[in-house]
Short mmCIF file of C-alpha atoms and ligand atoms in Angstrom, two decimals:
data_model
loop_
_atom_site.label_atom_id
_atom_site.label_comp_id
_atom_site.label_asym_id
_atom_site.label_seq_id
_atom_site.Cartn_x
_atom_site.Cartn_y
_atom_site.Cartn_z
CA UNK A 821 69.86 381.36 228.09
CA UNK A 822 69.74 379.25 231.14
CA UNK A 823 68.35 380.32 234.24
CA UNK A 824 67.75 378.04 237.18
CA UNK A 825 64.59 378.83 239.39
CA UNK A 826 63.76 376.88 242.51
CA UNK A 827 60.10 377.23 243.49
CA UNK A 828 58.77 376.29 247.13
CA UNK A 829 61.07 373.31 246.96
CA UNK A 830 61.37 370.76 249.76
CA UNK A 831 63.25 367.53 250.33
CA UNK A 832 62.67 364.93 253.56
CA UNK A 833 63.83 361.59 253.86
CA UNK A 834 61.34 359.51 255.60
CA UNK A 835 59.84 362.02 258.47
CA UNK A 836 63.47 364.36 258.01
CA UNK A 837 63.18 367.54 256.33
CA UNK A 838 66.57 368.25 254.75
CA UNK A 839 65.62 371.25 252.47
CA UNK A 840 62.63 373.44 253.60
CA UNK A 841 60.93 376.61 251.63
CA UNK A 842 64.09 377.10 248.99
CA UNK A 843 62.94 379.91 246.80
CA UNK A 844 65.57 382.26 244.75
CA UNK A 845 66.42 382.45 241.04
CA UNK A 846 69.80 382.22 239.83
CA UNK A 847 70.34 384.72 236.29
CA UNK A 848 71.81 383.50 233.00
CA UNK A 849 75.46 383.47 232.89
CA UNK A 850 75.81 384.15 236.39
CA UNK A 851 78.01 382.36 239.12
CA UNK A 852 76.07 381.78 242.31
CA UNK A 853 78.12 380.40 245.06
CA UNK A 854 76.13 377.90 247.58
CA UNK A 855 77.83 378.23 250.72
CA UNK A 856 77.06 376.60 254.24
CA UNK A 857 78.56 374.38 257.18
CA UNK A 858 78.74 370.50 256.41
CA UNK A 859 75.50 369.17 256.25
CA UNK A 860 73.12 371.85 255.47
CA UNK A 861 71.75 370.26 251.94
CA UNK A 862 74.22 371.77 249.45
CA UNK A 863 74.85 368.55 247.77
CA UNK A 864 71.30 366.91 248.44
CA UNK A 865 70.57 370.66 245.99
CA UNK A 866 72.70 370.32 243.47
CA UNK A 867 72.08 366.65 242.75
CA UNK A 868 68.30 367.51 242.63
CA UNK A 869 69.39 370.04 240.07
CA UNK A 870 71.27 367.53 237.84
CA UNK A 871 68.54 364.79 238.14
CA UNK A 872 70.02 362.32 240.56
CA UNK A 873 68.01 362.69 243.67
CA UNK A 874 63.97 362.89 243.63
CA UNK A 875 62.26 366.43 244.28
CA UNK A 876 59.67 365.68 247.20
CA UNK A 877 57.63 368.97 246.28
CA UNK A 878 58.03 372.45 244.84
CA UNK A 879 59.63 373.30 241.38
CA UNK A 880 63.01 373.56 239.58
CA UNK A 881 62.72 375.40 236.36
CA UNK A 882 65.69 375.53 234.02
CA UNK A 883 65.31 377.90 231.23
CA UNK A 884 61.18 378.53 232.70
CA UNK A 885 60.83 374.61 231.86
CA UNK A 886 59.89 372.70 234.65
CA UNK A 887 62.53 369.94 235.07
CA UNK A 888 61.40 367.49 237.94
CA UNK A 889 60.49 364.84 235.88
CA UNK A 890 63.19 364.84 233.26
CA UNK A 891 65.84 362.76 233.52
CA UNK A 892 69.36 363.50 234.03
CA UNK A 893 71.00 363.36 230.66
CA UNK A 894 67.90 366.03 229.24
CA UNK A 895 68.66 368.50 231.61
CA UNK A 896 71.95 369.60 229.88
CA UNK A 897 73.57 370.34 232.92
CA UNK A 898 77.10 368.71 233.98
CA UNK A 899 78.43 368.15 237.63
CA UNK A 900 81.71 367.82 238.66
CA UNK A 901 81.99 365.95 241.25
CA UNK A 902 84.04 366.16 244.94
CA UNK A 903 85.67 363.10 244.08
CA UNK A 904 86.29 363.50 240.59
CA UNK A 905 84.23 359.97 239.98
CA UNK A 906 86.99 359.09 236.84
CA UNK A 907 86.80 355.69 235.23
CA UNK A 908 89.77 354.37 236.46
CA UNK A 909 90.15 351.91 233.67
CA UNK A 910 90.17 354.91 230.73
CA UNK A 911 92.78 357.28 229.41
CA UNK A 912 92.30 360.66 230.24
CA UNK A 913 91.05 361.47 226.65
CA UNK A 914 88.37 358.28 226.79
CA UNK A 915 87.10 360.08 230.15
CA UNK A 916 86.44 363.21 228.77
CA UNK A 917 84.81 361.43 225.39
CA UNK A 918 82.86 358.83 227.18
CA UNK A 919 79.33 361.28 227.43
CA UNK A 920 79.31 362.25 224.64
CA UNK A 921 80.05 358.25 222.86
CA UNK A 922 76.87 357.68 225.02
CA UNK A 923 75.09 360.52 223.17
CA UNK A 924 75.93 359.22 219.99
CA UNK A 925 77.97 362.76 219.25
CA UNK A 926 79.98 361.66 216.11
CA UNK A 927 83.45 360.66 216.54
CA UNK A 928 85.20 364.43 214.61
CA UNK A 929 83.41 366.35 216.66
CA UNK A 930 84.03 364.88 220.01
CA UNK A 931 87.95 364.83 218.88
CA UNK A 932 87.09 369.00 218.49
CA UNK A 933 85.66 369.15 221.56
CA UNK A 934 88.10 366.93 223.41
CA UNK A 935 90.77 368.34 221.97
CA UNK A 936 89.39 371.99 222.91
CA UNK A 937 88.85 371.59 226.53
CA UNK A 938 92.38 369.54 226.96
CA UNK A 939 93.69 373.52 225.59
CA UNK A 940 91.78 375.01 227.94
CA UNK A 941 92.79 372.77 230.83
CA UNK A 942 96.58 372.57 229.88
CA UNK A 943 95.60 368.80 229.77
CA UNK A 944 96.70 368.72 225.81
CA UNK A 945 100.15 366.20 227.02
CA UNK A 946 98.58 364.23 229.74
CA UNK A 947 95.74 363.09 227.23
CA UNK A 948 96.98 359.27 227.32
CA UNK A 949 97.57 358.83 230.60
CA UNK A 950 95.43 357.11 233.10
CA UNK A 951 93.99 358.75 236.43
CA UNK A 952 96.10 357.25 238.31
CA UNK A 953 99.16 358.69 236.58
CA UNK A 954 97.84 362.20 237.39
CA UNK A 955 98.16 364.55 240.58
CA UNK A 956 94.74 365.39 242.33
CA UNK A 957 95.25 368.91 240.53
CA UNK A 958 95.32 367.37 237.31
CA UNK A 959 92.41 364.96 238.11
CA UNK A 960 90.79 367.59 238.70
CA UNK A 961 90.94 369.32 235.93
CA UNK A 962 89.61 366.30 233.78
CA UNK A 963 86.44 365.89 235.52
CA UNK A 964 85.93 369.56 234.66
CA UNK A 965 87.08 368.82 231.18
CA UNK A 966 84.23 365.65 231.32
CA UNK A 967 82.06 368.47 232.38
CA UNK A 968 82.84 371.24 229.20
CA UNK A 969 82.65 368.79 226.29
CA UNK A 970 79.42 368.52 226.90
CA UNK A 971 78.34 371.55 226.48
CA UNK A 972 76.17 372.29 229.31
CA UNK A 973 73.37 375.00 229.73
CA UNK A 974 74.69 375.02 233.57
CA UNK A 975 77.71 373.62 235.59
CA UNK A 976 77.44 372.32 238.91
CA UNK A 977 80.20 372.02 240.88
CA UNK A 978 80.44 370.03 244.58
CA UNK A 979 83.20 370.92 246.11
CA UNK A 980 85.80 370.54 243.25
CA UNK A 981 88.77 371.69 245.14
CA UNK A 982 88.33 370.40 248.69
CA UNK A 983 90.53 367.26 248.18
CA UNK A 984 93.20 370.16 247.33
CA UNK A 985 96.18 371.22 249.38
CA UNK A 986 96.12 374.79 250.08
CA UNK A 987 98.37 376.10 247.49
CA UNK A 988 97.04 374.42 244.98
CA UNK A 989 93.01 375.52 245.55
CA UNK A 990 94.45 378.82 245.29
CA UNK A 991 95.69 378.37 242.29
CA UNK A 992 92.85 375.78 240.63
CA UNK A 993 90.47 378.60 242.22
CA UNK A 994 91.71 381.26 239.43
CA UNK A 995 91.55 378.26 237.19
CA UNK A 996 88.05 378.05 237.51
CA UNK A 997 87.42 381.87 237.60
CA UNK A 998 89.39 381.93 234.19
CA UNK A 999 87.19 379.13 232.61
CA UNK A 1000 84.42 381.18 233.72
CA UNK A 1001 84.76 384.20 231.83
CA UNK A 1002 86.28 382.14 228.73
CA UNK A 1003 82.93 379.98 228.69
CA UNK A 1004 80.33 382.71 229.99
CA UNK A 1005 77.73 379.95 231.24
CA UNK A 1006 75.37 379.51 233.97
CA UNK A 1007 77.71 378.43 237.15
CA UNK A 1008 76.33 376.69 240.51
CA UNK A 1009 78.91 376.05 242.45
CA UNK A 1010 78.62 374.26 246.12
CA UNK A 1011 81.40 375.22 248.75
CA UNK A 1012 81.75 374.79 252.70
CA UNK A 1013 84.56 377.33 252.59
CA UNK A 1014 83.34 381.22 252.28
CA UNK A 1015 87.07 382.36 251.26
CA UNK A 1016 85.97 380.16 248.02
CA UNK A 1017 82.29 381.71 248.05
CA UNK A 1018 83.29 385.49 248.60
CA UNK A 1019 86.07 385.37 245.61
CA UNK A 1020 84.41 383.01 243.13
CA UNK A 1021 80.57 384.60 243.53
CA UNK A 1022 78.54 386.92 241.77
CA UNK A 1023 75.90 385.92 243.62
CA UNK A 1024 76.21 384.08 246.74
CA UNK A 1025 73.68 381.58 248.98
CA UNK A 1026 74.11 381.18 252.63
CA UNK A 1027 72.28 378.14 253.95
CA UNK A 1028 72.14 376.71 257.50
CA UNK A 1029 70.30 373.54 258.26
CA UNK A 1030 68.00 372.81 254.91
CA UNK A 1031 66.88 377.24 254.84
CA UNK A 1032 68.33 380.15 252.61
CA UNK A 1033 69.82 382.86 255.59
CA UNK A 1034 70.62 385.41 252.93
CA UNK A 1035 71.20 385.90 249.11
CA UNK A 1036 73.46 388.57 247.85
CA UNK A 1037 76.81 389.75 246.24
CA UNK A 1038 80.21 389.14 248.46
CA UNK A 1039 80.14 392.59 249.32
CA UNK A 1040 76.28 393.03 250.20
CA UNK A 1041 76.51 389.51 252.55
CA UNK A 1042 79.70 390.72 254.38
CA UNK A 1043 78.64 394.77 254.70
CA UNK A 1044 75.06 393.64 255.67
CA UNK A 1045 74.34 390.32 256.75
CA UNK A 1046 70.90 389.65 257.75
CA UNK A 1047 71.38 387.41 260.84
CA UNK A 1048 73.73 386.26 263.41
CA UNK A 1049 74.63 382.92 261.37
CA UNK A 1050 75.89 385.17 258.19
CA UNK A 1051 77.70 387.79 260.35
CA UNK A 1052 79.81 384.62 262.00
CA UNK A 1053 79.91 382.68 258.87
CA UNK A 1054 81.25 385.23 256.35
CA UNK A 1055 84.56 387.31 257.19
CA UNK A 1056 88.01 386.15 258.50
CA UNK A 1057 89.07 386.56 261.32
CA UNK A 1058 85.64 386.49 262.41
CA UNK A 1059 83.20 389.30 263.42
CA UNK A 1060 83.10 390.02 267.14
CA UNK A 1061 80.16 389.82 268.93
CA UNK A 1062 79.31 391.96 272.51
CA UNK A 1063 75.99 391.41 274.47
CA UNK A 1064 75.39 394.38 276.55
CA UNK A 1065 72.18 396.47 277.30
CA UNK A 1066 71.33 399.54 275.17
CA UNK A 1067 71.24 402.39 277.91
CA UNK A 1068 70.10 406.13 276.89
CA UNK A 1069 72.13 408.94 279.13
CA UNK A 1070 72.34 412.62 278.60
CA UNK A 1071 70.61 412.10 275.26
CA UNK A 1072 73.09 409.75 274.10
CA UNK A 1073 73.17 406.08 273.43
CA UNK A 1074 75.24 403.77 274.90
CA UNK A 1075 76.20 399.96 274.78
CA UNK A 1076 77.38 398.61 277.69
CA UNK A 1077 79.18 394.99 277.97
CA UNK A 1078 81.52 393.62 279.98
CA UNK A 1079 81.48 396.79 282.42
CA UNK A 1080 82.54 399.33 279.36
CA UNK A 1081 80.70 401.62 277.51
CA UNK A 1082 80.10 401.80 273.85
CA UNK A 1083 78.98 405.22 272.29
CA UNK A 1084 76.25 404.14 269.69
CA UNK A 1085 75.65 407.20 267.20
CA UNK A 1086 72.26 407.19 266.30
CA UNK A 1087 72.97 406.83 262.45
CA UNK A 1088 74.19 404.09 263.24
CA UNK A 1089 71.04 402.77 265.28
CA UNK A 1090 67.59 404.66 264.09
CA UNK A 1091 66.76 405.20 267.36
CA UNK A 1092 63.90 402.57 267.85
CA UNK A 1093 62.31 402.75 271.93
CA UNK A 1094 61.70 399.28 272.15
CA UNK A 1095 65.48 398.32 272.24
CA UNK A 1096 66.31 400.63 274.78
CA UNK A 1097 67.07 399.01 278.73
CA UNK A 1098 67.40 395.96 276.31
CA UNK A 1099 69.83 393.30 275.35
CA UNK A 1100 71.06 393.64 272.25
CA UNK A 1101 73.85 391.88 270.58
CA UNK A 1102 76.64 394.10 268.70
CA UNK A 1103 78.91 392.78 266.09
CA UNK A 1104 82.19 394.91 264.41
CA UNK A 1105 84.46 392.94 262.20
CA UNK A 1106 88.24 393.30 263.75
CA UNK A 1107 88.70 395.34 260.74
CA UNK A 1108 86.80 398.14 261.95
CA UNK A 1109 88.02 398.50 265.61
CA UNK A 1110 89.95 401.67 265.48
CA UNK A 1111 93.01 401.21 267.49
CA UNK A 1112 95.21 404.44 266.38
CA UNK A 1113 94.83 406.64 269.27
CA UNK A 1114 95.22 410.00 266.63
CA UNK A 1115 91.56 408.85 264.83
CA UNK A 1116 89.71 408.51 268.34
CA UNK A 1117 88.14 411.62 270.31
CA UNK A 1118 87.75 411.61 273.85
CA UNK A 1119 83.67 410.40 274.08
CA UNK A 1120 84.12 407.49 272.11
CA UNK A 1121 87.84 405.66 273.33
CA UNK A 1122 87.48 402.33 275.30
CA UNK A 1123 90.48 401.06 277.24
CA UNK A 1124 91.50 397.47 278.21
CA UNK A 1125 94.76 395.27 277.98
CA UNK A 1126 96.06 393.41 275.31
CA UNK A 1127 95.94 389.68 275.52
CA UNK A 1128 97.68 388.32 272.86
CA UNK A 1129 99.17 389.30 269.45
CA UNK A 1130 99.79 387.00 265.98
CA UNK A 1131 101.88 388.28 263.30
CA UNK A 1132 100.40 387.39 260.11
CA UNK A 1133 102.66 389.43 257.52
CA UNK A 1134 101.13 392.92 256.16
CA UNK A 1135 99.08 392.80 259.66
CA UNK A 1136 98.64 391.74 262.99
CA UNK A 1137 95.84 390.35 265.00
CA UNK A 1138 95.23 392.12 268.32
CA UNK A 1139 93.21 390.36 270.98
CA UNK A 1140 91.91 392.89 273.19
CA UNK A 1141 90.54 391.50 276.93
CA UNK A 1142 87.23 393.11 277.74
CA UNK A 1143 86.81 390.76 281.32
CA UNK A 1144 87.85 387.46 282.43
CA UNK A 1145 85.77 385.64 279.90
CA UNK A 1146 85.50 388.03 276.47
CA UNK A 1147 88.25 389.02 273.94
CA UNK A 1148 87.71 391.08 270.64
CA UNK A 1149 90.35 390.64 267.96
CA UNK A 1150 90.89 393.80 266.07
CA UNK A 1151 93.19 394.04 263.40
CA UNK A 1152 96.28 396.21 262.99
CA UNK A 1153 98.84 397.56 260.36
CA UNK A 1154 101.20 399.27 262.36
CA UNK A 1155 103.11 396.60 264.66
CA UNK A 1156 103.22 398.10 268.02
CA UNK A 1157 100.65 396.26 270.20
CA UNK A 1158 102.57 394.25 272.74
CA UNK A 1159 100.87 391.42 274.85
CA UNK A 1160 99.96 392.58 278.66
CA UNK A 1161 100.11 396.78 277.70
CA UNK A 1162 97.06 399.12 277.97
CA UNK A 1163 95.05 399.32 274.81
CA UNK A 1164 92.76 402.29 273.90
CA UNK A 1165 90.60 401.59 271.05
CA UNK A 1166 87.04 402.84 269.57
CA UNK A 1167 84.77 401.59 267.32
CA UNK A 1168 84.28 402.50 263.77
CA UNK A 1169 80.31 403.08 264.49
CA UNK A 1170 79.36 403.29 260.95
CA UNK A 1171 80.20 400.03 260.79
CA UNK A 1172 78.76 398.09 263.63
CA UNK A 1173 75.84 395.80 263.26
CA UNK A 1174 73.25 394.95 266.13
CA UNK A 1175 71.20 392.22 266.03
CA UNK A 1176 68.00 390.92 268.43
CA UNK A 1177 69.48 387.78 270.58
CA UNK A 1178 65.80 386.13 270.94
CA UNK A 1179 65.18 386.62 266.49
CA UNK A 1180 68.94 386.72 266.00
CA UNK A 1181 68.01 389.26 263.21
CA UNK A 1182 70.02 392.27 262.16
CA UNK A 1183 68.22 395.32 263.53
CA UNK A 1184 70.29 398.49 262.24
N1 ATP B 1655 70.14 359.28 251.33
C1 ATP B 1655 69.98 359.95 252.48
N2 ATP B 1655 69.15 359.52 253.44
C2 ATP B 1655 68.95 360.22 254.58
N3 ATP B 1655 69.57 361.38 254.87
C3 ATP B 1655 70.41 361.88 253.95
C4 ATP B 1655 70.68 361.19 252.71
N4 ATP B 1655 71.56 361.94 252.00
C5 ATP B 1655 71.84 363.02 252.78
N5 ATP B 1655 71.18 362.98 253.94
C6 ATP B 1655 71.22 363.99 255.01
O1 ATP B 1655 70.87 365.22 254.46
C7 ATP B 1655 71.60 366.29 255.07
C8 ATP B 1655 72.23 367.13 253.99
O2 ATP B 1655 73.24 366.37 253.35
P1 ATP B 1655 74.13 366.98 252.20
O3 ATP B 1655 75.03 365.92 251.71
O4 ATP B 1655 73.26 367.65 251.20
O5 ATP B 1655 74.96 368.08 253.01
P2 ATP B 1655 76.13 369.04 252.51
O6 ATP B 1655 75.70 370.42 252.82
O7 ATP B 1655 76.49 368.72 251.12
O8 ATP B 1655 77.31 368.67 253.51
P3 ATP B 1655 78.91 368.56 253.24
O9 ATP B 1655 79.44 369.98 253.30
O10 ATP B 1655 79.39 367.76 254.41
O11 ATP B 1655 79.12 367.90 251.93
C9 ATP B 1655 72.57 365.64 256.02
O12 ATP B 1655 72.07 365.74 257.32
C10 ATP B 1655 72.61 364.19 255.56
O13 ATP B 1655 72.86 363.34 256.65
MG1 MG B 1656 78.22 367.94 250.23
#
């Protein structure tokens, strides 16, 4: 068992709040993803977590016990660090051994462990070299190895693959997914990057500036996100967002922004007075603008002109212009958008989310 619960936790320096009313649980065995832009506390968290920077109020509990005065090496947690933090001077093998020499572990069973993690790793024929005989990859993969000898109740991970090139975080993030189900233990992993968050998570943490937006699986943050921050942070390409005025006509609702008109089905909105002759913001991922003209009746097709088009592969992004100023990128399977023609498209209204532009809150 090791559950990690922050109560009412807080952390300023001097007269500067950097963490502010942090309250969520994270289950036994689970892998919660924290997940924000540069800046918003994710380390300052996780080293409170491990011991190495002071709690200014509120709780952490690990396993119910209340850990803010323990120090680091009796919380039986391991971090793995954005830098790796090797001892240059030692082997591979006298990395991965040196916490547990510290401990006092006896010198057959460290060898077990060692030797165990190096198999899990694929580090087993690098064990004698040096870090600076290894690739960032393979550094990598020792200071998680540094991290599983010891055993941990809970990992913490900073960052480990930012320092990556692209191909290889791909492939060091199924790495670490593997390791995960092989060890089944308490994960916390920190992340800047929400491709990382939405495919390593079972649970994932969206902070901005010090606060918790929203806590959820992948799926519930990207179907439902509670604010404007989440709906722009989470999703490639990005959601698009239309201001416009809510108008009710001929018993119907309507959205109108940038001089078109936006049917709004009222499943899709519970029909709430207050937001009518309002602004309103409306957000649909480019994955759920409907550009094939055979799924889109008469009431509900918008027209404007294509702007430009990028070829990604399987798919195409289409940006749409709505006016002078405003494009919507939708995105397409079938490869016959060309830049300049007439576009009709619709909305898949199930789909769209509206939010308040003064709370910035979700609202449907
Ligand atoms: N020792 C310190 N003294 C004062 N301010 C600090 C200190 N350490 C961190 N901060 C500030 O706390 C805030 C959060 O920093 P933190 O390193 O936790 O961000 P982060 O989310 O990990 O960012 P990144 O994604 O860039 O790593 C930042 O504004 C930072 O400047
Ligand atoms: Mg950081």
């Amino acid at each position: 068992m090791a559950d990690v619960k922050f109560i009412n936790l807080k952390k300023s320096y001097d007269e500067t709040t950097i963490l502010d009313n942090i309250n969520f649980k994270i289950q036994d065995k689970e892998f919660a993803v924290i997940v924000g832009p540069s800046g918003c506390g994710k380390t300052t968290l996780l080293r409170m977590i491990a011991g190495l920077e002071n709690i200014t109020s509120g709780e952490i509990l690990i396993d119910n016990t209340k850990v803010n005065e323990l120090p680091p090496s009796k919380r039986e947690v391991a971090m793995v660090f954005q830098d790796y933090a090797l001892y240059p001077h030692m082997t591979v093998k006298e990395n991965m051994s040196f916490a547990l020499k510290m401990k006092k572990v006896n010198q057959d069973e460290i060898d077990k462990r060692v030797n165990e993690a190096a198999n899990i790793l694929q580090l087993s024929n690098l064990i004698s070299r040096m870090p600076k005989q290894l690739s960032g990859g393979q550094r990598q993969r020792v200071a998680i190895g540094r991290a599983i000898v010891r055993h941990p109740k809970v990992f913490l991970f900073d960052e480990p693959l930012s320092n990556l090139d692209a191909k290889l975080r791909e492939e060091m993030r199924i790495e670490i997914l593997k390791l995960y189900q092989k060890l089944q233990t308490t994960m916390i992993y920190v992340t800047h990057d929400q491709i990382e968050a939405m495919t390593l998570a079972s649970k994932v943490i969206i902070m901005n500036k010090g606060k918790i937006q929203q806590i959820g699986t992948p799926i519930e943050v990207y179907k439902k996100p509670n604010n404007l921050f989440v709906a722009s942070f989470i999703g490639t390409p990005t959601m698009n967002f239309l201001k416009g005025i809510i108008l009710f006509e001929n018993q119907k609702l309507y959205l109108k922004s940038h001089d078109k008109f936006f049917f709004i089905p009222n499943f899709a909105f519970p029909l709430s007075d207050k937001y009518i002759n309002k602004e309103v913001i409306l957000g649909i991922r480019p994955d759920d603008i409907i550009l094939d003209d055979s799924k889109i009746d008469v009431e509900n097709k918008v027209e404007a002109n294509v702007d430009v088009v990028e070829l990604l592969g399987p798919r195409e992004n289409v940006h749409i212009r709505l006016s002078s100023d405003k494009t919507i990128c939708a995105t397409s399977h079938s490869f016959n958008s060309t830049p300049n023609s007439k576009i009709i498209f619709s909305l898949n209204y199930p789909n769209i989310h509206l939010f308040d532009p003064k709370t910035q809150e979700r609202i449907n």
